[in-house]
Amino acid sequence: MDTLKTGAYYTPFKGDNGYYSMKKGETRLLQVPPLDQIKNRIWQTLYHTRRHLIQQEIDNRLASFSSRFNLVRKEDSIEKAKIKLTGTKEYNANSPVNSDSLSEADFDEVLATMDGGQIKLIELFPDAKKAPYDISEFDNKLKNLIEQIVLAAHAKELDYQSIPEINEQLNNIRNELLRTLLYKHEVKEKVSAAMDLITGMSPKEKQQKQRSMERELREKLEQELKNNFGFKFVNGSFSTALAEARRQKEIQIKEKEEKEKAKP
């Protein structure tokens, strides 16, 4: 075909269903973009086409790391949490969950332990938008959280955090946990304490009041972080916001150092 001119026909040939004739079409040069522009797309394609194999490898590694880091799932506590979240012992994967009825003691329930840390129920409910909506989502979030923490511990053990991409993911995990703790201590606990003192309201009124107080305290927390640490939300991403705050802080430090050097 390479010897034919554009628009010319190839010599007819016989195939399984008769004779075939091929025509050479227009020749166009294919522009291959630089790897940096398409590497994320390549990774996404590989991930989606080999997702089950990747997950299987993660599961195998997680199983091998469980004993190394003394990972223990507290199945009794997990079962107890599911019953409280669904309000029934007859729940299934599609049963909706509702965290409004949970107390602070419930949120402090430990679902898993490992060397150097533990996972509490509160960590599955960083905020209303990211809360699991049914038991299936609850199980997935718990599984993913355990995976992240254990694999992060393994990466640290092998000094993989020196690799920029892995270090970025480790920072994302730490930032997400930090967000959960901040939200718990500065919003959830304060609202819960205030709601305990409120009487004479219907359940619906109390729920509306609780959401209003949580929104108000959350906005106050964000403002304090912005004033004290240069924190601000960027595209709704907590991790990106922290990275931006660190960048701004580095700029301030650099400017201060330059001013010090410029002094006579």
PDB file of C-alpha atoms in Angstrom:
ATOM      1  CA  MET A   1       0.000   0.000   0.000  1.00  0.00           C
ATOM      2  CA  ASP A   2       2.905   2.378   0.679  1.00  0.00           C
ATOM      3  CA  THR A   3       3.875   2.293  -3.017  1.00  0.00           C
ATOM      4  CA  LEU A   4       0.420   3.365  -4.199  1.00  0.00           C
ATOM      5  CA  LYS A   5      -0.548   6.926  -4.901  1.00  0.00           C
ATOM      6  CA  THR A   6      -3.407   8.524  -3.015  1.00  0.00           C
ATOM      7  CA  GLY A   7      -6.717   7.439  -4.561  1.00  0.00           C
ATOM      8  CA  ALA A   8      -5.223   4.419  -6.371  1.00  0.00           C
ATOM      9  CA  TYR A   9      -6.650   0.901  -6.010  1.00  0.00           C
ATOM     10  CA  TYR A  10      -4.759  -2.129  -4.801  1.00  0.00           C
ATOM     11  CA  THR A  11      -4.794  -5.316  -6.903  1.00  0.00           C
ATOM     12  CA  PRO A  12      -8.041  -7.232  -6.144  1.00  0.00           C
ATOM     13  CA  PHE A  13      -7.550 -10.271  -3.934  1.00  0.00           C
ATOM     14  CA  LYS A  14      -9.716 -13.167  -2.820  1.00  0.00           C
ATOM     15  CA  GLY A  15     -10.947 -13.418   0.758  1.00  0.00           C
ATOM     16  CA  ASP A  16     -13.309 -15.636   2.757  1.00  0.00           C
ATOM     17  CA  ASN A  17     -16.401 -13.926   1.362  1.00  0.00           C
ATOM     18  CA  GLY A  18     -15.286 -13.188  -2.179  1.00  0.00           C
ATOM     19  CA  TYR A  19     -12.952 -10.737  -3.889  1.00  0.00           C
ATOM     20  CA  TYR A  20     -11.834  -7.488  -2.277  1.00  0.00           C
ATOM     21  CA  SER A  21     -10.471  -4.260  -3.668  1.00  0.00           C
ATOM     22  CA  MET A  22      -8.759  -1.655  -1.493  1.00  0.00           C
ATOM     23  CA  LYS A  23      -8.317   2.029  -2.192  1.00  0.00           C
ATOM     24  CA  LYS A  24      -5.542   4.095  -0.664  1.00  0.00           C
ATOM     25  CA  GLY A  25      -6.950   7.088   1.141  1.00  0.00           C
ATOM     26  CA  GLU A  26      -5.424  10.362   2.187  1.00  0.00           C
ATOM     27  CA  THR A  27      -2.121  10.173   4.046  1.00  0.00           C
ATOM     28  CA  ARG A  28      -1.796  12.327   7.135  1.00  0.00           C
ATOM     29  CA  LEU A  29       1.095  12.770   9.524  1.00  0.00           C
ATOM     30  CA  LEU A  30       0.196  11.906  13.094  1.00  0.00           C
ATOM     31  CA  GLN A  31       1.389  14.444  15.618  1.00  0.00           C
ATOM     32  CA  VAL A  32       2.342  12.638  18.816  1.00  0.00           C
ATOM     33  CA  PRO A  33       1.988  14.953  21.839  1.00  0.00           C
ATOM     34  CA  PRO A  34       4.758  15.081  24.466  1.00  0.00           C
ATOM     35  CA  LEU A  35       4.573  12.434  27.170  1.00  0.00           C
ATOM     36  CA  ASP A  36       4.053  15.042  29.900  1.00  0.00           C
ATOM     37  CA  GLN A  37       0.796  16.081  28.239  1.00  0.00           C
ATOM     38  CA  ILE A  38      -0.688  12.603  27.967  1.00  0.00           C
ATOM     39  CA  LYS A  39       0.839  10.565  30.802  1.00  0.00           C
ATOM     40  CA  ASN A  40      -2.161  11.198  33.067  1.00  0.00           C
ATOM     41  CA  ARG A  41      -4.514  10.071  30.296  1.00  0.00           C
ATOM     42  CA  ILE A  42      -2.415   6.943  29.749  1.00  0.00           C
ATOM     43  CA  TRP A  43      -2.520   6.162  33.456  1.00  0.00           C
ATOM     44  CA  GLN A  44      -6.297   6.648  33.592  1.00  0.00           C
ATOM     45  CA  THR A  45      -6.773   4.333  30.621  1.00  0.00           C
ATOM     46  CA  LEU A  46      -4.544   1.671  32.143  1.00  0.00           C
ATOM     47  CA  TYR A  47      -6.271   2.034  35.489  1.00  0.00           C
ATOM     48  CA  HIS A  48      -9.779   1.629  34.067  1.00  0.00           C
ATOM     49  CA  THR A  49      -8.838  -1.310  31.834  1.00  0.00           C
ATOM     50  CA  ARG A  50      -6.857  -3.106  34.529  1.00  0.00           C
ATOM     51  CA  ARG A  51      -8.730  -1.879  37.572  1.00  0.00           C
ATOM     52  CA  HIS A  52      -9.647  -5.327  38.857  1.00  0.00           C
ATOM     53  CA  LEU A  53      -6.022  -6.484  38.599  1.00  0.00           C
ATOM     54  CA  ILE A  54      -4.792  -3.384  40.408  1.00  0.00           C
ATOM     55  CA  GLN A  55      -7.369  -3.872  43.158  1.00  0.00           C
ATOM     56  CA  GLN A  56      -6.415  -7.534  43.469  1.00  0.00           C
ATOM     57  CA  GLU A  57      -2.757  -6.570  43.874  1.00  0.00           C
ATOM     58  CA  ILE A  58      -3.695  -3.972  46.500  1.00  0.00           C
ATOM     59  CA  ASP A  59      -5.775  -6.546  48.377  1.00  0.00           C
ATOM     60  CA  ASN A  60      -2.895  -9.029  48.311  1.00  0.00           C
ATOM     61  CA  ARG A  61      -0.430  -6.449  49.572  1.00  0.00           C
ATOM     62  CA  LEU A  62      -2.828  -5.238  52.221  1.00  0.00           C
ATOM     63  CA  ALA A  63      -3.241  -8.799  53.476  1.00  0.00           C
ATOM     64  CA  SER A  64       0.528  -9.213  53.731  1.00  0.00           C
ATOM     65  CA  PHE A  65       0.932  -5.853  55.486  1.00  0.00           C
ATOM     66  CA  SER A  66      -1.858  -6.509  57.985  1.00  0.00           C
ATOM     67  CA  SER A  67       0.284  -8.718  60.181  1.00  0.00           C
ATOM     68  CA  ARG A  68       3.362  -6.537  59.735  1.00  0.00           C
ATOM     69  CA  PHE A  69       1.582  -3.445  61.048  1.00  0.00           C
ATOM     70  CA  ASN A  70      -0.666  -5.416  63.432  1.00  0.00           C
ATOM     71  CA  LEU A  71      -3.825  -4.303  61.640  1.00  0.00           C
ATOM     72  CA  VAL A  72      -6.977  -5.421  63.440  1.00  0.00           C
ATOM     73  CA  ARG A  73     -10.521  -4.684  62.285  1.00  0.00           C
ATOM     74  CA  LYS A  74     -12.902  -4.336  65.234  1.00  0.00           C
ATOM     75  CA  GLU A  75     -15.766  -6.289  63.689  1.00  0.00           C
ATOM     76  CA  ASP A  76     -17.978  -5.974  66.778  1.00  0.00           C
ATOM     77  CA  SER A  77     -17.595  -2.193  66.741  1.00  0.00           C
ATOM     78  CA  ILE A  78     -18.213  -2.062  62.989  1.00  0.00           C
ATOM     79  CA  GLU A  79     -21.392  -4.117  63.386  1.00  0.00           C
ATOM     80  CA  LYS A  80     -22.532  -1.917  66.262  1.00  0.00           C
ATOM     81  CA  ALA A  81     -21.943   1.206  64.173  1.00  0.00           C
ATOM     82  CA  LYS A  82     -23.921  -0.190  61.234  1.00  0.00           C
ATOM     83  CA  ILE A  83     -26.897  -1.008  63.450  1.00  0.00           C
ATOM     84  CA  LYS A  84     -26.909   2.496  64.926  1.00  0.00           C
ATOM     85  CA  LEU A  85     -26.493   4.132  61.522  1.00  0.00           C
ATOM     86  CA  THR A  86     -29.363   2.182  59.953  1.00  0.00           C
ATOM     87  CA  GLY A  87     -31.547   1.804  63.034  1.00  0.00           C
ATOM     88  CA  THR A  88     -32.005  -1.916  62.466  1.00  0.00           C
ATOM     89  CA  LYS A  89     -30.214  -5.240  62.791  1.00  0.00           C
ATOM     90  CA  GLU A  90     -31.772  -6.328  59.491  1.00  0.00           C
ATOM     91  CA  TYR A  91     -29.744  -3.944  57.330  1.00  0.00           C
ATOM     92  CA  ASN A  92     -28.327  -4.789  53.901  1.00  0.00           C
ATOM     93  CA  ALA A  93     -25.846  -3.233  51.482  1.00  0.00           C
ATOM     94  CA  ASN A  94     -28.440  -0.753  50.214  1.00  0.00           C
ATOM     95  CA  SER A  95     -29.719   0.322  53.631  1.00  0.00           C
ATOM     96  CA  PRO A  96     -29.375   4.115  54.021  1.00  0.00           C
ATOM     97  CA  VAL A  97     -27.274   5.425  56.895  1.00  0.00           C
ATOM     98  CA  ASN A  98     -28.054   8.409  59.106  1.00  0.00           C
ATOM     99  CA  SER A  99     -25.432   9.839  61.439  1.00  0.00           C
ATOM    100  CA  ASP A 100     -27.702  12.462  63.031  1.00  0.00           C
ATOM    101  CA  SER A 101     -28.633  10.135  65.878  1.00  0.00           C
ATOM    102  CA  LEU A 102     -25.024   9.289  66.778  1.00  0.00           C
ATOM    103  CA  SER A 103     -23.503  10.665  69.968  1.00  0.00           C
ATOM    104  CA  GLU A 104     -19.931  11.835  70.484  1.00  0.00           C
ATOM    105  CA  ALA A 105     -19.201   8.495  72.141  1.00  0.00           C
ATOM    106  CA  ASP A 106     -20.497   6.732  69.026  1.00  0.00           C
ATOM    107  CA  PHE A 107     -18.249   8.804  66.759  1.00  0.00           C
ATOM    108  CA  ASP A 108     -15.269   7.952  68.977  1.00  0.00           C
ATOM    109  CA  GLU A 109     -15.859   4.224  68.470  1.00  0.00           C
ATOM    110  CA  VAL A 110     -12.651   2.566  67.222  1.00  0.00           C
ATOM    111  CA  LEU A 111     -13.215   0.523  64.048  1.00  0.00           C
ATOM    112  CA  ALA A 112      -9.635  -0.596  63.427  1.00  0.00           C
ATOM    113  CA  THR A 113      -6.235  -0.418  65.100  1.00  0.00           C
ATOM    114  CA  MET A 114      -2.686  -0.705  63.812  1.00  0.00           C
ATOM    115  CA  ASP A 115       0.821   0.204  64.858  1.00  0.00           C
ATOM    116  CA  GLY A 116       0.938   3.901  65.564  1.00  0.00           C
ATOM    117  CA  GLY A 117      -2.734   4.651  65.162  1.00  0.00           C
ATOM    118  CA  GLN A 118      -6.383   3.759  64.986  1.00  0.00           C
ATOM    119  CA  ILE A 119      -9.416   4.501  62.835  1.00  0.00           C
ATOM    120  CA  LYS A 120     -12.499   5.911  64.504  1.00  0.00           C
ATOM    121  CA  LEU A 121     -16.021   6.154  63.156  1.00  0.00           C
ATOM    122  CA  ILE A 122     -15.745   9.954  62.921  1.00  0.00           C
ATOM    123  CA  GLU A 123     -13.117   9.582  60.194  1.00  0.00           C
ATOM    124  CA  LEU A 124     -15.748   8.175  57.844  1.00  0.00           C
ATOM    125  CA  PHE A 125     -17.814  11.332  58.326  1.00  0.00           C
ATOM    126  CA  PRO A 126     -15.434  14.259  57.638  1.00  0.00           C
ATOM    127  CA  ASP A 127     -18.430  16.382  56.628  1.00  0.00           C
ATOM    128  CA  ALA A 128     -21.970  16.024  55.324  1.00  0.00           C
ATOM    129  CA  LYS A 129     -20.919  16.002  51.665  1.00  0.00           C
ATOM    130  CA  LYS A 130     -18.457  13.148  52.099  1.00  0.00           C
ATOM    131  CA  ALA A 131     -20.518  11.032  54.472  1.00  0.00           C
ATOM    132  CA  PRO A 132     -21.438   7.509  53.275  1.00  0.00           C
ATOM    133  CA  TYR A 133     -25.037   7.304  52.087  1.00  0.00           C
ATOM    134  CA  ASP A 134     -25.609   3.558  52.544  1.00  0.00           C
ATOM    135  CA  ILE A 135     -23.964   0.472  54.049  1.00  0.00           C
ATOM    136  CA  SER A 136     -22.173  -0.388  50.819  1.00  0.00           C
ATOM    137  CA  GLU A 137     -20.616   3.080  50.728  1.00  0.00           C
ATOM    138  CA  PHE A 138     -19.771   2.782  54.428  1.00  0.00           C
ATOM    139  CA  ASP A 139     -17.889  -0.481  53.811  1.00  0.00           C
ATOM    140  CA  ASN A 140     -16.048   0.986  50.825  1.00  0.00           C
ATOM    141  CA  LYS A 141     -14.987   4.092  52.725  1.00  0.00           C
ATOM    142  CA  LEU A 142     -13.723   2.055  55.658  1.00  0.00           C
ATOM    143  CA  LYS A 143     -11.847  -0.324  53.350  1.00  0.00           C
ATOM    144  CA  ASN A 144     -10.302   2.557  51.402  1.00  0.00           C
ATOM    145  CA  LEU A 145      -9.277   4.384  54.564  1.00  0.00           C
ATOM    146  CA  ILE A 146      -7.569   1.275  55.933  1.00  0.00           C
ATOM    147  CA  GLU A 147      -5.825   0.759  52.590  1.00  0.00           C
ATOM    148  CA  GLN A 148      -4.588   4.341  52.479  1.00  0.00           C
ATOM    149  CA  ILE A 149      -3.172   4.319  55.989  1.00  0.00           C
ATOM    150  CA  VAL A 150      -1.529   0.895  55.728  1.00  0.00           C
ATOM    151  CA  LEU A 151      -0.026   1.563  52.298  1.00  0.00           C
ATOM    152  CA  ALA A 152       1.156   4.968  53.506  1.00  0.00           C
ATOM    153  CA  ALA A 153       2.897   3.257  56.424  1.00  0.00           C
ATOM    154  CA  HIS A 154       4.511   0.835  53.986  1.00  0.00           C
ATOM    155  CA  ALA A 155       5.638   3.684  51.725  1.00  0.00           C
ATOM    156  CA  LYS A 156       7.184   5.436  54.706  1.00  0.00           C
ATOM    157  CA  GLU A 157       8.901   2.217  55.752  1.00  0.00           C
ATOM    158  CA  LEU A 158      10.539   1.930  52.315  1.00  0.00           C
ATOM    159  CA  ASP A 159      11.307   5.657  52.140  1.00  0.00           C
ATOM    160  CA  TYR A 160       9.004   5.975  49.133  1.00  0.00           C
ATOM    161  CA  GLN A 161       7.957   9.410  50.368  1.00  0.00           C
ATOM    162  CA  SER A 162      11.092  10.730  48.662  1.00  0.00           C
ATOM    163  CA  ILE A 163       9.274  10.153  45.343  1.00  0.00           C
ATOM    164  CA  PRO A 164       7.269  13.347  44.595  1.00  0.00           C
ATOM    165  CA  GLU A 165       4.107  11.588  43.369  1.00  0.00           C
ATOM    166  CA  ILE A 166       3.934   9.290  46.393  1.00  0.00           C
ATOM    167  CA  ASN A 167       4.793  12.100  48.788  1.00  0.00           C
ATOM    168  CA  GLU A 168       1.907  14.093  47.331  1.00  0.00           C
ATOM    169  CA  GLN A 169      -0.493  11.221  47.991  1.00  0.00           C
ATOM    170  CA  LEU A 170       0.802  10.832  51.559  1.00  0.00           C
ATOM    171  CA  ASN A 171       0.235  14.534  52.122  1.00  0.00           C
ATOM    172  CA  ASN A 172      -3.297  14.197  50.781  1.00  0.00           C
ATOM    173  CA  ILE A 173      -4.006  11.428  53.300  1.00  0.00           C
ATOM    174  CA  ARG A 174      -2.588  13.466  56.183  1.00  0.00           C
ATOM    175  CA  ASN A 175      -4.507  16.547  55.090  1.00  0.00           C
ATOM    176  CA  GLU A 176      -7.781  14.647  54.890  1.00  0.00           C
ATOM    177  CA  LEU A 177      -7.277  13.235  58.386  1.00  0.00           C
ATOM    178  CA  LEU A 178      -6.371  16.711  59.640  1.00  0.00           C
ATOM    179  CA  ARG A 179      -9.541  18.097  58.140  1.00  0.00           C
ATOM    180  CA  THR A 180     -11.592  15.418  59.875  1.00  0.00           C
ATOM    181  CA  LEU A 181     -10.014  16.148  63.254  1.00  0.00           C
ATOM    182  CA  LEU A 182     -10.395  19.906  62.884  1.00  0.00           C
ATOM    183  CA  TYR A 183     -14.028  19.561  61.889  1.00  0.00           C
ATOM    184  CA  LYS A 184     -14.692  17.177  64.783  1.00  0.00           C
ATOM    185  CA  HIS A 185     -13.096  19.316  67.496  1.00  0.00           C
ATOM    186  CA  GLU A 186     -14.019  22.776  66.265  1.00  0.00           C
ATOM    187  CA  VAL A 187     -17.472  22.112  64.853  1.00  0.00           C
ATOM    188  CA  LYS A 188     -19.058  18.766  65.729  1.00  0.00           C
ATOM    189  CA  GLU A 189     -18.139  18.694  69.426  1.00  0.00           C
ATOM    190  CA  LYS A 190     -19.104  22.318  70.039  1.00  0.00           C
ATOM    191  CA  VAL A 191     -22.439  21.934  68.277  1.00  0.00           C
ATOM    192  CA  SER A 192     -23.169  18.713  70.143  1.00  0.00           C
ATOM    193  CA  ALA A 193     -22.471  20.381  73.497  1.00  0.00           C
ATOM    194  CA  ALA A 194     -24.693  23.329  72.601  1.00  0.00           C
ATOM    195  CA  MET A 195     -27.527  21.106  71.385  1.00  0.00           C
ATOM    196  CA  ASP A 196     -27.530  19.201  74.680  1.00  0.00           C
ATOM    197  CA  LEU A 197     -28.542  22.440  76.419  1.00  0.00           C
ATOM    198  CA  ILE A 198     -31.396  23.235  74.038  1.00  0.00           C
ATOM    199  CA  THR A 199     -34.887  22.134  75.058  1.00  0.00           C
ATOM    200  CA  GLY A 200     -38.414  22.702  73.836  1.00  0.00           C
ATOM    201  CA  MET A 201     -37.715  22.066  70.154  1.00  0.00           C
ATOM    202  CA  SER A 202     -39.213  19.463  67.871  1.00  0.00           C
ATOM    203  CA  PRO A 203     -36.818  16.947  66.253  1.00  0.00           C
ATOM    204  CA  LYS A 204     -37.112  18.787  62.939  1.00  0.00           C
ATOM    205  CA  GLU A 205     -36.390  22.161  64.547  1.00  0.00           C
ATOM    206  CA  LYS A 206     -33.388  20.720  66.396  1.00  0.00           C
ATOM    207  CA  GLN A 207     -32.039  19.256  63.168  1.00  0.00           C
ATOM    208  CA  GLN A 208     -32.359  22.602  61.392  1.00  0.00           C
ATOM    209  CA  LYS A 209     -30.747  24.383  64.330  1.00  0.00           C
ATOM    210  CA  GLN A 210     -27.894  21.875  64.384  1.00  0.00           C
ATOM    211  CA  ARG A 211     -27.172  22.298  60.680  1.00  0.00           C
ATOM    212  CA  SER A 212     -27.284  26.076  61.011  1.00  0.00           C
ATOM    213  CA  MET A 213     -24.813  26.024  63.915  1.00  0.00           C
ATOM    214  CA  GLU A 214     -22.499  23.630  62.082  1.00  0.00           C
ATOM    215  CA  ARG A 215     -22.484  25.870  59.019  1.00  0.00           C
ATOM    216  CA  GLU A 216     -21.780  28.951  61.154  1.00  0.00           C
ATOM    217  CA  LEU A 217     -18.928  27.308  63.079  1.00  0.00           C
ATOM    218  CA  ARG A 218     -17.448  25.865  59.898  1.00  0.00           C
ATOM    219  CA  GLU A 219     -17.339  29.313  58.306  1.00  0.00           C
ATOM    220  CA  LYS A 220     -15.762  30.689  61.483  1.00  0.00           C
ATOM    221  CA  LEU A 221     -13.129  27.929  61.447  1.00  0.00           C
ATOM    222  CA  GLU A 222     -12.275  28.609  57.816  1.00  0.00           C
ATOM    223  CA  GLN A 223     -11.924  32.333  58.537  1.00  0.00           C
ATOM    224  CA  GLU A 224      -9.623  31.695  61.503  1.00  0.00           C
ATOM    225  CA  LEU A 225      -7.436  29.399  59.409  1.00  0.00           C
ATOM    226  CA  LYS A 226      -7.287  32.026  56.702  1.00  0.00           C
ATOM    227  CA  ASN A 227      -6.354  34.826  59.120  1.00  0.00           C
ATOM    228  CA  ASN A 228      -3.781  32.846  61.109  1.00  0.00           C
ATOM    229  CA  PHE A 229      -2.186  30.632  58.474  1.00  0.00           C
ATOM    230  CA  GLY A 230      -3.050  32.130  55.094  1.00  0.00           C
ATOM    231  CA  PHE A 231      -5.425  29.234  54.508  1.00  0.00           C
ATOM    232  CA  LYS A 232      -8.102  29.461  51.852  1.00  0.00           C
ATOM    233  CA  PHE A 233     -10.180  26.927  49.966  1.00  0.00           C
ATOM    234  CA  VAL A 234      -9.117  26.423  46.360  1.00  0.00           C
ATOM    235  CA  ASN A 235     -11.648  24.741  44.077  1.00  0.00           C
ATOM    236  CA  GLY A 236     -13.236  23.182  47.149  1.00  0.00           C
ATOM    237  CA  SER A 237     -10.146  21.056  47.791  1.00  0.00           C
ATOM    238  CA  PHE A 238      -8.769  20.980  51.310  1.00  0.00           C
ATOM    239  CA  SER A 239      -5.461  19.474  50.165  1.00  0.00           C
ATOM    240  CA  THR A 240      -5.024  22.090  47.456  1.00  0.00           C
ATOM    241  CA  ALA A 241      -5.864  24.789  49.967  1.00  0.00           C
ATOM    242  CA  LEU A 242      -3.185  23.599  52.375  1.00  0.00           C
ATOM    243  CA  ALA A 243      -0.653  23.427  49.557  1.00  0.00           C
ATOM    244  CA  GLU A 244      -1.531  26.995  48.598  1.00  0.00           C
ATOM    245  CA  ALA A 245      -1.193  28.075  52.224  1.00  0.00           C
ATOM    246  CA  ARG A 246       2.256  26.479  52.422  1.00  0.00           C
ATOM    247  CA  ARG A 247       3.272  28.194  49.199  1.00  0.00           C
ATOM    248  CA  GLN A 248       2.134  31.579  50.478  1.00  0.00           C
ATOM    249  CA  LYS A 249       3.998  30.989  53.741  1.00  0.00           C
ATOM    250  CA  GLU A 250       7.183  30.141  51.850  1.00  0.00           C
ATOM    251  CA  ILE A 251       6.819  33.351  49.845  1.00  0.00           C
ATOM    252  CA  GLN A 252       6.439  35.353  53.055  1.00  0.00           C
ATOM    253  CA  ILE A 253       9.528  33.714  54.577  1.00  0.00           C
ATOM    254  CA  LYS A 254      11.552  34.333  51.425  1.00  0.00           C
ATOM    255  CA  GLU A 255      10.487  37.976  51.280  1.00  0.00           C
ATOM    256  CA  LYS A 256      11.413  38.412  54.932  1.00  0.00           C
ATOM    257  CA  GLU A 257      14.840  36.858  54.349  1.00  0.00           C
ATOM    258  CA  GLU A 258      15.459  39.118  51.366  1.00  0.00           C
ATOM    259  CA  LYS A 259      14.534  42.178  53.422  1.00  0.00           C
ATOM    260  CA  GLU A 260      16.938  41.080  56.146  1.00  0.00           C
ATOM    261  CA  LYS A 261      19.730  40.676  53.600  1.00  0.00           C
ATOM    262  CA  ALA A 262      18.985  44.092  52.124  1.00  0.00           C
ATOM    263  CA  LYS A 263      19.447  45.831  55.464  1.00  0.00           C
ATOM    264  CA  PRO A 264      22.731  47.763  55.731  1.00  0.00           C
TER     265      PRO A 264
END
